[in-house]
CSV table of C-alpha atoms in Angstrom, one decimal:
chain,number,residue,atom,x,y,z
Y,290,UNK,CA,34.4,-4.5,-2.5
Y,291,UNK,CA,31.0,-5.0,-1.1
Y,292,UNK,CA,27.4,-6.7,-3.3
Y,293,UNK,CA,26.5,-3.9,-4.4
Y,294,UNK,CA,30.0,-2.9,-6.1
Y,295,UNK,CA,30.5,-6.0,-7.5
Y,296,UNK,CA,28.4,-6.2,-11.3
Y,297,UNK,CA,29.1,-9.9,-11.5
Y,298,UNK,CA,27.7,-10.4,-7.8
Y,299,UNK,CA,24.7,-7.7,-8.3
Y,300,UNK,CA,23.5,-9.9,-11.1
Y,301,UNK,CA,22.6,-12.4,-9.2
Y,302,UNK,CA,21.3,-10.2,-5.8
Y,303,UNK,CA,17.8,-9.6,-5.7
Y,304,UNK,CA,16.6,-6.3,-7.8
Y,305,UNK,CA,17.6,-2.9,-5.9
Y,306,UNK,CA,14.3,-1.7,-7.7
Y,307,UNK,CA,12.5,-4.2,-4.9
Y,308,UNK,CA,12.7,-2.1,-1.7
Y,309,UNK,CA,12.7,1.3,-0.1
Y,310,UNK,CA,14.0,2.9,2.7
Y,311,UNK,CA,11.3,4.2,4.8
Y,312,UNK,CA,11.7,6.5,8.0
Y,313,UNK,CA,9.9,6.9,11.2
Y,314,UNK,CA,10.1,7.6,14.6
Y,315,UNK,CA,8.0,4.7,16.3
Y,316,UNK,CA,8.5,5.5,20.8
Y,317,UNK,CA,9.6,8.8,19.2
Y,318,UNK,CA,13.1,7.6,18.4
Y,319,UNK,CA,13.9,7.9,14.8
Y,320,UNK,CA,14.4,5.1,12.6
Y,321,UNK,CA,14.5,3.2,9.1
Y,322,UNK,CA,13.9,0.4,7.6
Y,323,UNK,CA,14.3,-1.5,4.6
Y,324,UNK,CA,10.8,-2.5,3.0
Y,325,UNK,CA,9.9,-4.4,0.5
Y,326,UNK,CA,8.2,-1.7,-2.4
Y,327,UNK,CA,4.4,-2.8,-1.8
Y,328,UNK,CA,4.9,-1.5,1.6
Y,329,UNK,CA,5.2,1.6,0.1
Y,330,UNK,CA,3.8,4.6,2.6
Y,331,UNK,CA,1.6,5.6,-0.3
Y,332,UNK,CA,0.5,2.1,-0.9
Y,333,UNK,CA,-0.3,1.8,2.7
Y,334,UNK,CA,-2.1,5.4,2.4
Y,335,UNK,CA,-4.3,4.3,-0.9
Y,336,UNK,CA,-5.3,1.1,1.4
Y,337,UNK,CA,-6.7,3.0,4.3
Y,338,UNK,CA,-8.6,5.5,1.8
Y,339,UNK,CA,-10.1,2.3,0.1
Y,340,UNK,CA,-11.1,0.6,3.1
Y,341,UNK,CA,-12.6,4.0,4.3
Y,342,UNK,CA,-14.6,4.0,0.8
Y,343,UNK,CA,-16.0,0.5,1.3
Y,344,UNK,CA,-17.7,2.3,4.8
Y,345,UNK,CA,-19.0,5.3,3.6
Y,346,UNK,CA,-23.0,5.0,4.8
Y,347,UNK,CA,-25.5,4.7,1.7
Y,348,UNK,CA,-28.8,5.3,3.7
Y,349,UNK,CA,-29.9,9.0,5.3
Y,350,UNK,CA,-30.5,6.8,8.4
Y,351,UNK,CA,-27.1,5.2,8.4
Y,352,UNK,CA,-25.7,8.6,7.5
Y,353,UNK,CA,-27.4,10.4,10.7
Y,354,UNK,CA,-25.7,7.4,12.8
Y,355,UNK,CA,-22.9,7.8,11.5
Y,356,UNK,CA,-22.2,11.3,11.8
Y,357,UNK,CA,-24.2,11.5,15.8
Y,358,UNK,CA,-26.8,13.8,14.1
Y,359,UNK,CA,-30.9,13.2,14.2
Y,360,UNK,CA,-32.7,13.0,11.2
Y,361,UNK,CA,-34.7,15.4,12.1
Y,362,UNK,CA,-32.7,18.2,12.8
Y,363,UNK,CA,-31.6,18.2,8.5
Y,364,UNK,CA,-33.7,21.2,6.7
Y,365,UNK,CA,-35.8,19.0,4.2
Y,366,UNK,CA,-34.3,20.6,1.1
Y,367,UNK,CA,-30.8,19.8,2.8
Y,368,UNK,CA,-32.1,16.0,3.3
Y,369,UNK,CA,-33.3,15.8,-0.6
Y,370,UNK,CA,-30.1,16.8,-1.7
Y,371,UNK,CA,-27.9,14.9,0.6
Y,372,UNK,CA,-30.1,12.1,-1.4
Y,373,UNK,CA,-28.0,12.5,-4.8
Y,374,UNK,CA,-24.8,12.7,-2.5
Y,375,UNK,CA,-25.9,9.3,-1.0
Y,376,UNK,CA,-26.0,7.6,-4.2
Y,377,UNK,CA,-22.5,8.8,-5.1
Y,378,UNK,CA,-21.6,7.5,-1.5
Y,379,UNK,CA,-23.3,3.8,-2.7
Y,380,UNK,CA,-21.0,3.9,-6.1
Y,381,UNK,CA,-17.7,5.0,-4.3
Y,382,UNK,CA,-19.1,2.5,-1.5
Y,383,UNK,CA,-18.9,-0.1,-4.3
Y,384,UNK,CA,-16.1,0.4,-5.9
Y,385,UNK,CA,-14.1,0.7,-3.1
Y,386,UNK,CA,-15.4,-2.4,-1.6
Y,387,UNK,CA,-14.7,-4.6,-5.0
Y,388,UNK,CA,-11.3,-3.1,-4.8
Y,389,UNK,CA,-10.7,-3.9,-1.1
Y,390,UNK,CA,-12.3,-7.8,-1.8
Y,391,UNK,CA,-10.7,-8.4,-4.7
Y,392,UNK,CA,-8.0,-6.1,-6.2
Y,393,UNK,CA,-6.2,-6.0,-2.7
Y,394,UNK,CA,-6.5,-9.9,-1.9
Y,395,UNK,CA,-4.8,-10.2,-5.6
Y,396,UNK,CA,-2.1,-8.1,-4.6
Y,397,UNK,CA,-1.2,-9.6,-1.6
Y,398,UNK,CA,-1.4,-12.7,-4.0
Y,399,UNK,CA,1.6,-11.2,-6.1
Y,400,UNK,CA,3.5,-11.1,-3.0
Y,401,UNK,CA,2.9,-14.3,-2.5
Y,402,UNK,CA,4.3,-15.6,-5.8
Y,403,UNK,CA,7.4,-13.1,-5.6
Y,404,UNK,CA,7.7,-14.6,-1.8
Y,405,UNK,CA,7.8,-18.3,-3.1
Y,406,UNK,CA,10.4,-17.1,-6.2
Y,407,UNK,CA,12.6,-16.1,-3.5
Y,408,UNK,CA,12.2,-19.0,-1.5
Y,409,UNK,CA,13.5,-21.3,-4.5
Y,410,UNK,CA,16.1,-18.4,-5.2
Y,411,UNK,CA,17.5,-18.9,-1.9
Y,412,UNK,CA,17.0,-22.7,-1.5
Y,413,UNK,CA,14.6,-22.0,1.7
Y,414,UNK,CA,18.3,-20.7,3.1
Y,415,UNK,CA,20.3,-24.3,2.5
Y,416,UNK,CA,22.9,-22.9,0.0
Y,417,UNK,CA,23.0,-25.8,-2.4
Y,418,UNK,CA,19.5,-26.3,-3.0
Y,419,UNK,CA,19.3,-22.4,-4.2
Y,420,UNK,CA,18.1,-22.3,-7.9
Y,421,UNK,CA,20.7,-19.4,-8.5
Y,422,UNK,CA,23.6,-21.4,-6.7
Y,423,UNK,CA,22.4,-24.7,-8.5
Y,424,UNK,CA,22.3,-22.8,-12.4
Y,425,UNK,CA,25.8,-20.7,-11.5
Y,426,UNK,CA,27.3,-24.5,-11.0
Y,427,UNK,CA,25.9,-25.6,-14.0
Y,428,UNK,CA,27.0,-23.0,-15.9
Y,429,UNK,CA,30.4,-23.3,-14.2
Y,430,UNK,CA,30.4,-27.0,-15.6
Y,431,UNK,CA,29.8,-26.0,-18.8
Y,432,UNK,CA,32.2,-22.8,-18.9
Y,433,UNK,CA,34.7,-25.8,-17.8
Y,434,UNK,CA,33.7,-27.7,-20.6
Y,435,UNK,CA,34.6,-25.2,-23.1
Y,436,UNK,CA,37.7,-24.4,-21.6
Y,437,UNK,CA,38.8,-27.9,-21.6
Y,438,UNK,CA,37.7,-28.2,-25.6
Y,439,UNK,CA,35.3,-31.5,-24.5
Y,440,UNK,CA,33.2,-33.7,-27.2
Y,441,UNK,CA,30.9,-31.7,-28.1
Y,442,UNK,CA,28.0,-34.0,-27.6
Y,443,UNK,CA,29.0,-33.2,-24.2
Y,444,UNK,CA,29.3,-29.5,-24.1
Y,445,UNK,CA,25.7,-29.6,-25.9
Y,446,UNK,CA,24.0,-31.5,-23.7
Y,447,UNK,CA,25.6,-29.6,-20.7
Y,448,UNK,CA,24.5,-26.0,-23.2
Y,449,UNK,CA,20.9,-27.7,-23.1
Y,450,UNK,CA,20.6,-28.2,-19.2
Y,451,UNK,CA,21.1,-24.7,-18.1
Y,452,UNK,CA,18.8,-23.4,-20.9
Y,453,UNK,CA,16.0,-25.8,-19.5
Y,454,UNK,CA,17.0,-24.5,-15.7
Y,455,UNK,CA,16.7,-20.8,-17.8
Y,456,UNK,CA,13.8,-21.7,-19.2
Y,457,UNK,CA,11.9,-22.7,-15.7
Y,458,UNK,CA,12.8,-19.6,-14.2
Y,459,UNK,CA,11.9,-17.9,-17.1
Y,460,UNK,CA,8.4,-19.3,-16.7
Y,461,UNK,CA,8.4,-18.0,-13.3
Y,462,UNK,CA,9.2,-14.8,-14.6
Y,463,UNK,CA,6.5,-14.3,-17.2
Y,464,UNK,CA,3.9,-15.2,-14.3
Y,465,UNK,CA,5.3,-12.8,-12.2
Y,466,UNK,CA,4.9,-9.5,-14.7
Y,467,UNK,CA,1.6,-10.8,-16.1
Y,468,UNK,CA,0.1,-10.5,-12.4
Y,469,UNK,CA,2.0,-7.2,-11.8
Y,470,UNK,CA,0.5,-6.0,-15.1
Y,471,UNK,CA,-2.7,-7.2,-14.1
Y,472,UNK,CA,-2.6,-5.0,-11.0
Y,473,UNK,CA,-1.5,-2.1,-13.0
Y,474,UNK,CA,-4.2,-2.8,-15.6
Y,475,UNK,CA,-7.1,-3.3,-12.3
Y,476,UNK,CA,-5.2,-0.3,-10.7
Y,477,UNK,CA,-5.8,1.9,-14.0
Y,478,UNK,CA,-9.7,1.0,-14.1
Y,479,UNK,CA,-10.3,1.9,-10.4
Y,480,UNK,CA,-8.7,5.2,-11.2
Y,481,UNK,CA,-11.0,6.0,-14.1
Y,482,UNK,CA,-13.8,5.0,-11.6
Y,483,UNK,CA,-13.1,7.0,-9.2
Y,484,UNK,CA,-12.6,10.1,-11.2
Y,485,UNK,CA,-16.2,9.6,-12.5
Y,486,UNK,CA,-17.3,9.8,-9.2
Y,487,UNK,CA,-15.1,12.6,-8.0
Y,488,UNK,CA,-17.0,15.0,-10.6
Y,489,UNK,CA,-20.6,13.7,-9.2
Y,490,UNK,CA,-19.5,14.3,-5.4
Y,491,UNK,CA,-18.1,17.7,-6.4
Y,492,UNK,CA,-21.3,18.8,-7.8
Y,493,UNK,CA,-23.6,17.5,-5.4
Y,494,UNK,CA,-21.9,18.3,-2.6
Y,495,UNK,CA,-21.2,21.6,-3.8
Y,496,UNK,CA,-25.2,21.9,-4.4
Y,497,UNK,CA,-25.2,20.8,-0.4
Y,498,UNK,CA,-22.8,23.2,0.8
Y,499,UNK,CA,-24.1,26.0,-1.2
Y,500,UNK,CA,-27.4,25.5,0.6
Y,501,UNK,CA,-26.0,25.3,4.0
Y,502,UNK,CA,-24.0,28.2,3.7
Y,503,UNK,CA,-26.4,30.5,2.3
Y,504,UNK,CA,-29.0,29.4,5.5
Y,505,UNK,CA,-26.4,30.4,8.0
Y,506,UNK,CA,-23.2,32.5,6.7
Y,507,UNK,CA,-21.1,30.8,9.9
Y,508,UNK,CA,-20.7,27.6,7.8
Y,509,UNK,CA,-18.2,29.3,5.2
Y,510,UNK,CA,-15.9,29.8,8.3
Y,511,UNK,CA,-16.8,26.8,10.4
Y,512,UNK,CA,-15.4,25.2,7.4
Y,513,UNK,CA,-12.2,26.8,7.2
Y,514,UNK,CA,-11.5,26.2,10.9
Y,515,UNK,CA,-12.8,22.1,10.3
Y,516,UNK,CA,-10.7,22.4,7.3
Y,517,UNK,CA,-7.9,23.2,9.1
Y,518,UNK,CA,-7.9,21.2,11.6
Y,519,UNK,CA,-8.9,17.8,9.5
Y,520,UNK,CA,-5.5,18.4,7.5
Y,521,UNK,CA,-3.4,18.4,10.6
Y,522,UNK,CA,-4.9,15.3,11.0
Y,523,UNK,CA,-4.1,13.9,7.8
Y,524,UNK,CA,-0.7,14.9,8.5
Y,525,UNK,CA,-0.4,13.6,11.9
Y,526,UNK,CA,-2.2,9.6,10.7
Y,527,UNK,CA,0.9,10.1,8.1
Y,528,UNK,CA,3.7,9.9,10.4
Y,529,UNK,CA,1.6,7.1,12.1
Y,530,UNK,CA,1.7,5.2,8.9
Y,531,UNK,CA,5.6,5.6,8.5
Y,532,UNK,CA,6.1,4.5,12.2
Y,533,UNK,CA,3.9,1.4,11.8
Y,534,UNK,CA,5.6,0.6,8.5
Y,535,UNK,CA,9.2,0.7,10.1
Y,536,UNK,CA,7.6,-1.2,13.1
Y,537,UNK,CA,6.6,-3.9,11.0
Y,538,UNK,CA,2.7,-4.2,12.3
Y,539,UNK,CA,-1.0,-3.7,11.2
Y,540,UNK,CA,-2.1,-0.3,10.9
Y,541,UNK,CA,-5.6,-0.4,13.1
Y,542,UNK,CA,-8.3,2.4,11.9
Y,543,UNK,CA,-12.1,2.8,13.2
Y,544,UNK,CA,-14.3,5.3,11.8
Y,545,UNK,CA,-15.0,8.0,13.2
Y,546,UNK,CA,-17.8,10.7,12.6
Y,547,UNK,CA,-17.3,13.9,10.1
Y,548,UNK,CA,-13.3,12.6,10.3
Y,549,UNK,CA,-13.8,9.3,8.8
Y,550,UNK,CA,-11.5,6.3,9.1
Y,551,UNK,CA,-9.2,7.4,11.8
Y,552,UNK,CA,-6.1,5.2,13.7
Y,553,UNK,CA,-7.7,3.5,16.5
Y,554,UNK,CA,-5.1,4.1,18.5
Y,555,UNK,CA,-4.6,1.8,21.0
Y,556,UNK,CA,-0.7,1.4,21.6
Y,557,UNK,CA,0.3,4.8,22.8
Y,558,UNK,CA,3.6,3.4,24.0
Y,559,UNK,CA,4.7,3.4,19.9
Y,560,UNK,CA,2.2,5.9,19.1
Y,561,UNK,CA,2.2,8.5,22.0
Y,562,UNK,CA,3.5,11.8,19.8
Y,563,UNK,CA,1.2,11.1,17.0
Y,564,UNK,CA,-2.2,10.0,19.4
Y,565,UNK,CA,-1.2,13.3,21.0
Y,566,UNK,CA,-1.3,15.0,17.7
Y,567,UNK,CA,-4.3,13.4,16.1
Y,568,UNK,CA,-6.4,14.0,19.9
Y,569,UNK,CA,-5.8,17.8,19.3
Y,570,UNK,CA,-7.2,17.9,15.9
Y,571,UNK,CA,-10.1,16.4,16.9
Y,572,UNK,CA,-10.4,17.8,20.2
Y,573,UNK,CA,-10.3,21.2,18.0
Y,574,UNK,CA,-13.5,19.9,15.4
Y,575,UNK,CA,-15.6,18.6,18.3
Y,576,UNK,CA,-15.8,22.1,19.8
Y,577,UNK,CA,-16.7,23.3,16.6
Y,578,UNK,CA,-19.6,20.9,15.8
Y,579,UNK,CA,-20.6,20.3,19.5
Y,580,UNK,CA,-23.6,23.1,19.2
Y,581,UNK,CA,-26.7,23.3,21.2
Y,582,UNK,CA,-28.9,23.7,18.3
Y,583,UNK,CA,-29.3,20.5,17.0
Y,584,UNK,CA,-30.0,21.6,13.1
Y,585,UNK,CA,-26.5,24.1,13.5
Y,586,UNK,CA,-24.9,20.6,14.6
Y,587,UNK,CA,-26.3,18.6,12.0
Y,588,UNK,CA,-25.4,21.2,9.4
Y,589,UNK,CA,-22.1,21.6,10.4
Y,590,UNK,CA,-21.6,18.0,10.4
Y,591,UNK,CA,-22.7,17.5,6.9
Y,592,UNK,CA,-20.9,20.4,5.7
Y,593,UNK,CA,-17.4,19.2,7.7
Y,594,UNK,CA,-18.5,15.4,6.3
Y,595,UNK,CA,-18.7,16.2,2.6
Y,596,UNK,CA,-15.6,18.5,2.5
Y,597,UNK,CA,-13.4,15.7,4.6
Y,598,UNK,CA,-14.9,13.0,1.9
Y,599,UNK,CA,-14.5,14.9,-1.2
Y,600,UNK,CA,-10.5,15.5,0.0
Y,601,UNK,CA,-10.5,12.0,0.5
Y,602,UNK,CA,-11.8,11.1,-2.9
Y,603,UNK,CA,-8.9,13.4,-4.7
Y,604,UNK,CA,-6.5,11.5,-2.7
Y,605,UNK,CA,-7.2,8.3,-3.5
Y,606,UNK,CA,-6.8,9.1,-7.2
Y,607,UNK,CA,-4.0,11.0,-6.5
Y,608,UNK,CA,-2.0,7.8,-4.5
Y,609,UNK,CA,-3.6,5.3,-7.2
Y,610,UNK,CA,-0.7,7.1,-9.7
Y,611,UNK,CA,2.3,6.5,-7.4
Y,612,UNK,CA,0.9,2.7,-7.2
Y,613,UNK,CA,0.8,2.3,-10.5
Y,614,UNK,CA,4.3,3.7,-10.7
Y,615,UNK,CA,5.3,0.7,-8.2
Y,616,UNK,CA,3.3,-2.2,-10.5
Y,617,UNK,CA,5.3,-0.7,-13.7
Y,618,UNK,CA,8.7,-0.7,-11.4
Y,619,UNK,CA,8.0,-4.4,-10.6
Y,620,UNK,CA,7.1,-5.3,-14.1
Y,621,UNK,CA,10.6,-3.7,-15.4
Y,622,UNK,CA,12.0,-5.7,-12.8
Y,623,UNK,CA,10.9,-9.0,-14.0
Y,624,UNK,CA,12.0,-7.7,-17.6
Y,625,UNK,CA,15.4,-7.1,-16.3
Y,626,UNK,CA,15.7,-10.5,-14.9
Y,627,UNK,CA,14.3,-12.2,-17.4
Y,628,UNK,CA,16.7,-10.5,-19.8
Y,629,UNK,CA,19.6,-11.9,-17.9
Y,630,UNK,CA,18.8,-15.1,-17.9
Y,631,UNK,CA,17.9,-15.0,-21.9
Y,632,UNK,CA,21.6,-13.7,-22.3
Y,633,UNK,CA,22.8,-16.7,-20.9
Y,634,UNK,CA,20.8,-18.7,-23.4
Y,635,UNK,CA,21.9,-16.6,-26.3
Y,636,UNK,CA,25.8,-17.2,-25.2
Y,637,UNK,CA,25.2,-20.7,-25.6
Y,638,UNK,CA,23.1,-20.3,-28.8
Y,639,UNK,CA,26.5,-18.5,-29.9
Y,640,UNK,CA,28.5,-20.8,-28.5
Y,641,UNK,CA,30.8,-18.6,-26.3
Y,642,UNK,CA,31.6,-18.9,-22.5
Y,643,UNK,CA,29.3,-17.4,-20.3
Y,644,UNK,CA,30.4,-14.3,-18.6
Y,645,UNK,CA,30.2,-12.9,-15.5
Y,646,UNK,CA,29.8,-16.2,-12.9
Y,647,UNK,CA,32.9,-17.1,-11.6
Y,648,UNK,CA,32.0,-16.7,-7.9
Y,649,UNK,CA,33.2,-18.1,-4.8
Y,650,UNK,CA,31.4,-19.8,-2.3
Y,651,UNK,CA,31.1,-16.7,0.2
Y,652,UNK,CA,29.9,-14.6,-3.1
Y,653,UNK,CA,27.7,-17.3,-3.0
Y,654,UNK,CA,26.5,-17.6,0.2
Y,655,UNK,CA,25.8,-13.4,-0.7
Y,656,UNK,CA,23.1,-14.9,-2.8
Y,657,UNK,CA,21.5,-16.7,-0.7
Y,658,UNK,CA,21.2,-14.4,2.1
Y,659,UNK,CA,20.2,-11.5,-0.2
Y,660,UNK,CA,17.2,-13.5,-1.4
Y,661,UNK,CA,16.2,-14.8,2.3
Y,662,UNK,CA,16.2,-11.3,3.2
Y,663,UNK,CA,14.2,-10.5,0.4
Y,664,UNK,CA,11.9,-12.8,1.1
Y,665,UNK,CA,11.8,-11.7,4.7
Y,666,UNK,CA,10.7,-8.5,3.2
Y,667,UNK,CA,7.6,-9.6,1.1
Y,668,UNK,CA,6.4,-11.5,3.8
Y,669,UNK,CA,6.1,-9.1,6.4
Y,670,UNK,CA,4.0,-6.7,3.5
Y,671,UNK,CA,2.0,-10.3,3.2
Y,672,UNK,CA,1.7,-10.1,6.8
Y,673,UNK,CA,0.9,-6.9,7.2
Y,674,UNK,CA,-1.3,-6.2,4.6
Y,675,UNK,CA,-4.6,-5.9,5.9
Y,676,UNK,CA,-6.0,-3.0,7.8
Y,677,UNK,CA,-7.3,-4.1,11.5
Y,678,UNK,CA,-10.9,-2.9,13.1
Y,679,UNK,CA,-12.1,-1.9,9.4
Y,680,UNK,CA,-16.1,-2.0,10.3
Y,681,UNK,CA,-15.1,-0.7,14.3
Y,682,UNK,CA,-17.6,2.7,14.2
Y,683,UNK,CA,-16.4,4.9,17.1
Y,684,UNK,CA,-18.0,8.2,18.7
Y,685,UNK,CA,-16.0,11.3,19.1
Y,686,UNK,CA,-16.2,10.9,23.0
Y,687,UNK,CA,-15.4,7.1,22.4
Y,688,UNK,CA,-11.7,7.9,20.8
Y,689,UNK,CA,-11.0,10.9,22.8
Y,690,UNK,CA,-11.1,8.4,25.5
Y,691,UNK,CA,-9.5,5.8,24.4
Y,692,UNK,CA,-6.7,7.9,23.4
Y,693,UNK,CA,-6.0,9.5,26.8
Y,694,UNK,CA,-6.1,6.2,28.7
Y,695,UNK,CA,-3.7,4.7,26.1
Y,696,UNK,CA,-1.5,7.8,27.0
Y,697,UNK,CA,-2.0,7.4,30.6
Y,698,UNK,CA,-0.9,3.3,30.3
Y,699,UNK,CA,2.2,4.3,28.3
């Protein structure tokens, strides 16, 4: 009979609920890896969108800069109503940034506290200083007590011991699901946030793009083809995110004109399919922008800009549900702990024997290891939690290149 067969042993095993199983093929060999549930692809997704957010340019300077057009070359009604999309870039720039500085950071903080209840669960890996190895004896002692019809006093007193090692844990517990529901709680907000903003960039970009197109009739299909090309590579930067998951390392992005905040790839010997695959896409929307006509470049740029950034809006508030999903999974988690260790309590409030704990030492030593894993797990999210490069600005040129010498030195 293995752990997870065994409902006396799976009660004391860290939470199924915990991890996921996420695939990849990182050197373009397939493979999976157990993660611990903040490492969550979709986390990792809503964490590069943020990060992208907290860059977005709030100036028409730092926009030109950005997207390698001159001021100039911008029709003037074109530049006056960029101006209202600008100040929607400066709210979404702000929110984004208070959620990447503080929301974030407290995540990672959760993941501390879970990685420190593991560490006591598992006694740092030293089997007899585990706090569920240490409360299974205790309540093997009093179980033992009962059996052998002891004073009373005794049984008590033994009765009151592993409430007050319940009652620690407990504590621990409760911490745990009122940070969790703090997240979702903080996680919620952003989403209403966001949404606000996503109706303001709709309608003033749609004012923008309206203007361009009805100057020069090419834009509506420029747009299709950029549109085109920009979700391959969305698609493409996903796989890279399930391949850096499974690897167990620090996604790396840079932004990078009309596409945004792009993998800076740089490690083409785990990367090579998906550089290969992104360099296309891109390859594909530089010919379409790279005009001789500087104001047909600069309109196509702020048309291929505003549609990328208005998808990238919808997705943020479309991962922020999936996250919230992973907050209320954790919180049921702690519920479901918690209510194991109050059943304990209320057998001894009853007075029974306590079910469900006679285990041997290599059940046992099951424990242990199932929590050391664990916290194996939550520390490499911990350690892995924060995006590299996030204020690196690259040109098209810039990344083309760097992606075909990576190739080359693979």
């Amino acid at each position: 009979m293995t752990s997870t067969e065994d409902p006396d042993l799976q009660n004391w095993l860290p939470n199924l609920k915990l991890t996921l199983k996420v695939n990849g093929t990182p050197n373009n060999e397939p493979k999976s890896q157990d993660v611990f549930v903040l490492s969550h692809p979709k986390m990792v997704s809503l964490m590069q969108y943020v990060y992208a957010g907290a860059l977005l340019p709030t100036t028409t300077q730092n926009y030109c800069n950005r997207m390698q057009i001159v001021e100039n070359a911008i029709p003037s009604d074109v530049k006056e109503a960029m101006s209202n999309v600008l100040v929607t870039y400066s709210r979404i720039n702000t929110e984004c940034t208070g959620f990447s500085q503080k929301t974030w950071p407290d995540m990672v903080t959760l993941a501390g506290r879970i990685s420190d209840y593991c560490e006591e669960a598992c006694g740092k890996g030293n089997i007899d200083g585990a706090f569920y190895v240490q409360l299974l004896k205790l309540i093997g002692e009093y179980n033992d007590l009962k059996k052998n019809n002891a004073d009373k006093k005794q049984i008590d007193q033994k009765g009151s011991d592993v409430k007050d090692y319940v009652g620690e844990f407990k504590d621990k517990l409760v911490g745990l699901s009122g940070q969790s529901t703090k997240m979702r709680d903080a996680l919620n907000a952003f989403k209403g946030k966001c949404s606000t903003n996503q109706q303001d960039l709709d309608s003033e970009a749609g004012k923008v793009q309206k203007m361009l197109t009805d100057k020069n009739g090419a834009i509506a299909k420029i747009r299709d083809e950029i549109t085109k090309a920009q979700n391959d590579l969305r698609a493409a930067q996903e796989e890279y995110k399930h391949d850096v998951i499974v690897a167990s390392t620090t996604p790396a992005y840079a932004w990078c004109t009309i596409f945004g905040f792009i993998a800076a790839i740089t490690t083409a010997s785990i990367y090579g399919s998906k550089a290969v695959a992104m360099r296309k896409a891109i390859e594909r929307i530089e010919g379409l922008i790279k005009k001789d006509e500087e104001t047909l470049k600069a309109d196509v740029a702020i048309d291929g800009d505003l549609t990328r950034m208005k998808a990238d809006l919808q997705t943020i508030i479309d991962l922020i549900g999936p996250a919230i999903e992973i907050l209320v999974s954790l919180i049921t988690v702690w519920q479901q702990m918690s209510d194991h260790l109050d059943s304990i309590s209320n057998q001894i409030d009853l007075g029974q024997t306590i079910r469900g704990v006679a285990l041997e030492r290599a059940k046992l030593n099951n424990v242990v290891t199932g929590w050391k894993e664990m916290q194996a797990k939550v520390d490499t999210f911990r350690n892995t939690a924060y995006i590299q490069d996030t204020k690196k600005v690259m040109t098209i040129k810039g990344w083309i290149d760097n992606s075909k010498k990576s190739s080359r030195s693979a």
